[in-house]
Amino acid sequence: MRRCMTVDLMLLWAVAGKVVFDQNPLPLPPGPAGLPVIGNLHQLDTSNLSDHLWRLSKRFGPLMSLRLGRIQTLVVSSAEMAKEILKTNDLIFCTRPVLTGQQKFSYNNKDIAFSPYNEHWRQMRKLCTLHLFSSKQVNSFGSVREEEVF
């Protein structure tokens, strides 16, 4: 009886996860079908991931969709498609996904590494470019870099 309830709860959880996480109004590129909670994680050959993704691209095309857990991911496998995405649609794809752990360690996504692309990020980048990564500032730490190398 207990085992039957456990199986029922697991099925209910899987169906609820599919209903909650698969509500994507935008049409996605083709890709392999995944499982409700883990998506396509079980299908990835992590020992040789680049070859595995290349084989998948031969089957699904130069732009394919994978779900890694609950994160929808686009895989680009041609130079033309990468150029189209990075040059034409750069503002759509420039922000990282927001993860809870990352928020805790990055001042609620306010640091330069995890901040979304907006005016705040542009100001931080400008400050870093002008004051931290200027030629004069980089050269001032030359002795430290040499010491680390030797």
mmCIF file of C-alpha atoms in Angstrom:
data_model
loop_
_atom_site.group_PDB
_atom_site.id
_atom_site.type_symbol
_atom_site.label_atom_id
_atom_site.label_comp_id
_atom_site.label_asym_id
_atom_site.label_seq_id
_atom_site.Cartn_x
_atom_site.Cartn_y
_atom_site.Cartn_z
ATOM 1 C CA MET A 1 0.000 0.000 0.000
ATOM 2 C CA ARG A 2 2.788 2.391 0.973
ATOM 3 C CA ARG A 3 4.725 1.633 -2.229
ATOM 4 C CA CYS A 4 1.628 2.301 -4.325
ATOM 5 C CA MET A 5 1.159 5.702 -2.654
ATOM 6 C CA THR A 6 4.813 6.547 -3.287
ATOM 7 C CA VAL A 7 4.485 5.706 -6.982
ATOM 8 C CA ASP A 8 1.270 7.739 -7.200
ATOM 9 C CA LEU A 9 2.946 10.741 -5.573
ATOM 10 C CA MET A 10 5.942 10.478 -7.904
ATOM 11 C CA LEU A 11 3.670 10.368 -10.953
ATOM 12 C CA LEU A 12 1.662 13.314 -9.664
ATOM 13 C CA TRP A 13 4.886 15.258 -9.055
ATOM 14 C CA ALA A 14 6.151 14.463 -12.578
ATOM 15 C CA VAL A 15 2.875 15.514 -14.214
ATOM 16 C CA ALA A 16 2.681 18.693 -12.113
ATOM 17 C CA GLY A 17 6.279 19.503 -13.036
ATOM 18 C CA LYS A 18 5.491 19.070 -16.709
ATOM 19 C CA VAL A 19 2.464 21.356 -16.451
ATOM 20 C CA VAL A 20 4.313 24.044 -14.468
ATOM 21 C CA PHE A 21 7.650 24.038 -16.299
ATOM 22 C CA ASP A 22 6.471 23.422 -19.867
ATOM 23 C CA GLN A 23 4.330 26.532 -20.152
ATOM 24 C CA ASN A 24 6.515 28.252 -22.736
ATOM 25 C CA PRO A 25 4.501 30.481 -25.076
ATOM 26 C CA LEU A 26 7.310 30.794 -27.633
ATOM 27 C CA PRO A 27 7.943 28.086 -30.209
ATOM 28 C CA LEU A 28 11.263 26.375 -29.567
ATOM 29 C CA PRO A 29 13.674 24.876 -32.095
ATOM 30 C CA PRO A 30 13.571 21.095 -32.482
ATOM 31 C CA GLY A 31 15.379 18.898 -30.003
ATOM 32 C CA PRO A 32 15.228 15.528 -28.292
ATOM 33 C CA ALA A 33 12.265 14.890 -26.009
ATOM 34 C CA GLY A 34 13.149 14.993 -22.331
ATOM 35 C CA LEU A 35 11.707 13.733 -19.075
ATOM 36 C CA PRO A 36 9.467 15.947 -16.897
ATOM 37 C CA VAL A 37 11.855 16.884 -14.093
ATOM 38 C CA ILE A 38 15.363 16.243 -15.402
ATOM 39 C CA GLY A 39 14.754 17.209 -19.022
ATOM 40 C CA ASN A 40 17.540 15.947 -21.292
ATOM 41 C CA LEU A 41 20.214 15.498 -18.615
ATOM 42 C CA HIS A 42 19.999 11.704 -18.817
ATOM 43 C CA GLN A 43 20.622 11.797 -22.582
ATOM 44 C CA LEU A 44 23.892 13.746 -22.521
ATOM 45 C CA ASP A 45 27.160 11.866 -22.940
ATOM 46 C CA THR A 46 29.346 13.936 -20.625
ATOM 47 C CA SER A 47 32.511 11.958 -21.399
ATOM 48 C CA ASN A 48 32.597 13.478 -24.895
ATOM 49 C CA LEU A 49 30.012 16.254 -24.831
ATOM 50 C CA SER A 50 31.149 18.168 -27.924
ATOM 51 C CA ASP A 51 30.942 15.080 -30.169
ATOM 52 C CA HIS A 52 27.587 14.139 -28.661
ATOM 53 C CA LEU A 53 26.170 17.624 -29.333
ATOM 54 C CA TRP A 54 27.583 17.501 -32.872
ATOM 55 C CA ARG A 55 25.759 14.207 -33.526
ATOM 56 C CA LEU A 56 22.552 15.700 -32.116
ATOM 57 C CA SER A 57 22.962 18.730 -34.396
ATOM 58 C CA LYS A 58 23.156 16.436 -37.426
ATOM 59 C CA ARG A 59 19.762 15.046 -36.389
ATOM 60 C CA PHE A 60 17.990 18.235 -35.204
ATOM 61 C CA GLY A 61 19.739 21.007 -37.150
ATOM 62 C CA PRO A 62 22.164 23.872 -36.389
ATOM 63 C CA LEU A 63 19.883 25.327 -33.705
ATOM 64 C CA MET A 64 18.368 22.903 -31.236
ATOM 65 C CA SER A 65 16.653 23.049 -27.904
ATOM 66 C CA LEU A 66 17.626 21.053 -24.795
ATOM 67 C CA ARG A 67 16.192 21.212 -21.305
ATOM 68 C CA LEU A 68 18.843 20.822 -18.601
ATOM 69 C CA GLY A 69 16.762 20.218 -15.519
ATOM 70 C CA ARG A 70 14.257 23.039 -15.630
ATOM 71 C CA ILE A 71 16.492 25.400 -17.648
ATOM 72 C CA GLN A 72 15.656 25.647 -21.346
ATOM 73 C CA THR A 73 18.892 25.808 -23.350
ATOM 74 C CA LEU A 74 19.603 26.595 -26.989
ATOM 75 C CA VAL A 75 22.541 24.815 -28.610
ATOM 76 C CA VAL A 76 24.074 26.562 -31.634
ATOM 77 C CA SER A 77 26.294 24.411 -33.826
ATOM 78 C CA SER A 78 26.983 26.442 -36.964
ATOM 79 C CA ALA A 79 29.006 29.585 -37.533
ATOM 80 C CA GLU A 80 26.224 31.237 -39.533
ATOM 81 C CA MET A 81 23.653 30.639 -36.810
ATOM 82 C CA ALA A 82 26.068 31.853 -34.111
ATOM 83 C CA LYS A 83 26.697 35.045 -36.094
ATOM 84 C CA GLU A 84 22.946 35.585 -36.473
ATOM 85 C CA ILE A 85 22.390 35.192 -32.734
ATOM 86 C CA LEU A 86 25.424 37.143 -31.514
ATOM 87 C CA LYS A 87 25.163 40.058 -33.952
ATOM 88 C CA THR A 88 21.492 40.428 -34.801
ATOM 89 C CA ASN A 89 19.788 39.237 -31.608
ATOM 90 C CA ASP A 90 22.524 40.059 -29.099
ATOM 91 C CA LEU A 91 20.307 42.007 -26.674
ATOM 92 C CA ILE A 92 17.860 39.116 -26.371
ATOM 93 C CA PHE A 93 20.565 36.623 -25.337
ATOM 94 C CA CYS A 94 22.935 38.861 -23.346
ATOM 95 C CA THR A 95 21.563 38.267 -19.825
ATOM 96 C CA ARG A 96 22.332 35.159 -17.781
ATOM 97 C CA PRO A 97 19.563 33.121 -16.187
ATOM 98 C CA VAL A 98 18.838 34.022 -12.560
ATOM 99 C CA LEU A 99 19.711 31.231 -10.115
ATOM 100 C CA THR A 100 19.038 31.330 -6.374
ATOM 101 C CA GLY A 101 22.555 30.347 -5.305
ATOM 102 C CA GLN A 102 24.084 32.902 -7.611
ATOM 103 C CA GLN A 103 21.863 35.632 -6.127
ATOM 104 C CA LYS A 104 23.126 34.838 -2.618
ATOM 105 C CA PHE A 105 26.784 35.218 -3.590
ATOM 106 C CA SER A 106 26.509 38.131 -6.015
ATOM 107 C CA TYR A 107 24.717 40.771 -3.934
ATOM 108 C CA ASN A 108 21.349 39.900 -5.477
ATOM 109 C CA ASN A 109 22.857 39.859 -8.986
ATOM 110 C CA LYS A 110 24.318 43.359 -8.639
ATOM 111 C CA ASP A 111 27.987 42.526 -9.286
ATOM 112 C CA ILE A 112 29.538 42.768 -12.733
ATOM 113 C CA ALA A 113 29.638 39.020 -13.379
ATOM 114 C CA PHE A 114 25.946 38.270 -12.818
ATOM 115 C CA SER A 115 24.172 41.590 -13.246
ATOM 116 C CA PRO A 116 21.658 41.677 -16.096
ATOM 117 C CA TYR A 117 22.498 43.862 -19.069
ATOM 118 C CA ASN A 118 21.152 47.287 -18.124
ATOM 119 C CA GLU A 119 22.386 50.772 -17.196
ATOM 120 C CA HIS A 120 23.854 49.532 -13.879
ATOM 121 C CA TRP A 121 25.948 46.897 -15.690
ATOM 122 C CA ARG A 122 27.127 49.431 -18.311
ATOM 123 C CA GLN A 123 28.267 51.822 -15.559
ATOM 124 C CA MET A 124 30.163 49.045 -13.736
ATOM 125 C CA ARG A 125 31.814 47.979 -16.985
ATOM 126 C CA LYS A 126 32.817 51.570 -17.707
ATOM 127 C CA LEU A 127 34.383 51.920 -14.241
ATOM 128 C CA CYS A 128 36.292 48.666 -14.638
ATOM 129 C CA THR A 129 37.519 49.598 -18.102
ATOM 130 C CA LEU A 130 38.659 53.077 -17.087
ATOM 131 C CA HIS A 131 40.119 52.380 -13.644
ATOM 132 C CA LEU A 132 40.909 48.676 -13.199
ATOM 133 C CA PHE A 133 41.923 47.539 -16.671
ATOM 134 C CA SER A 134 43.612 50.643 -18.072
ATOM 135 C CA SER A 135 47.134 50.143 -19.454
ATOM 136 C CA LYS A 136 48.650 52.099 -16.581
ATOM 137 C CA GLN A 137 46.814 50.055 -13.940
ATOM 138 C CA VAL A 138 47.585 46.710 -15.589
ATOM 139 C CA ASN A 139 51.275 47.612 -15.931
ATOM 140 C CA SER A 140 51.434 48.610 -12.259
ATOM 141 C CA PHE A 141 50.852 44.955 -11.330
ATOM 142 C CA GLY A 142 53.485 43.595 -13.730
ATOM 143 C CA SER A 143 55.863 42.621 -10.928
ATOM 144 C CA VAL A 144 53.117 40.648 -9.186
ATOM 145 C CA ARG A 145 52.349 38.725 -12.395
ATOM 146 C CA GLU A 146 56.038 37.980 -12.954
ATOM 147 C CA GLU A 147 56.378 36.760 -9.369
ATOM 148 C CA GLU A 148 53.415 34.401 -9.852
ATOM 149 C CA VAL A 149 54.893 32.987 -13.073
ATOM 150 C CA PHE A 150 58.377 32.369 -11.696
#
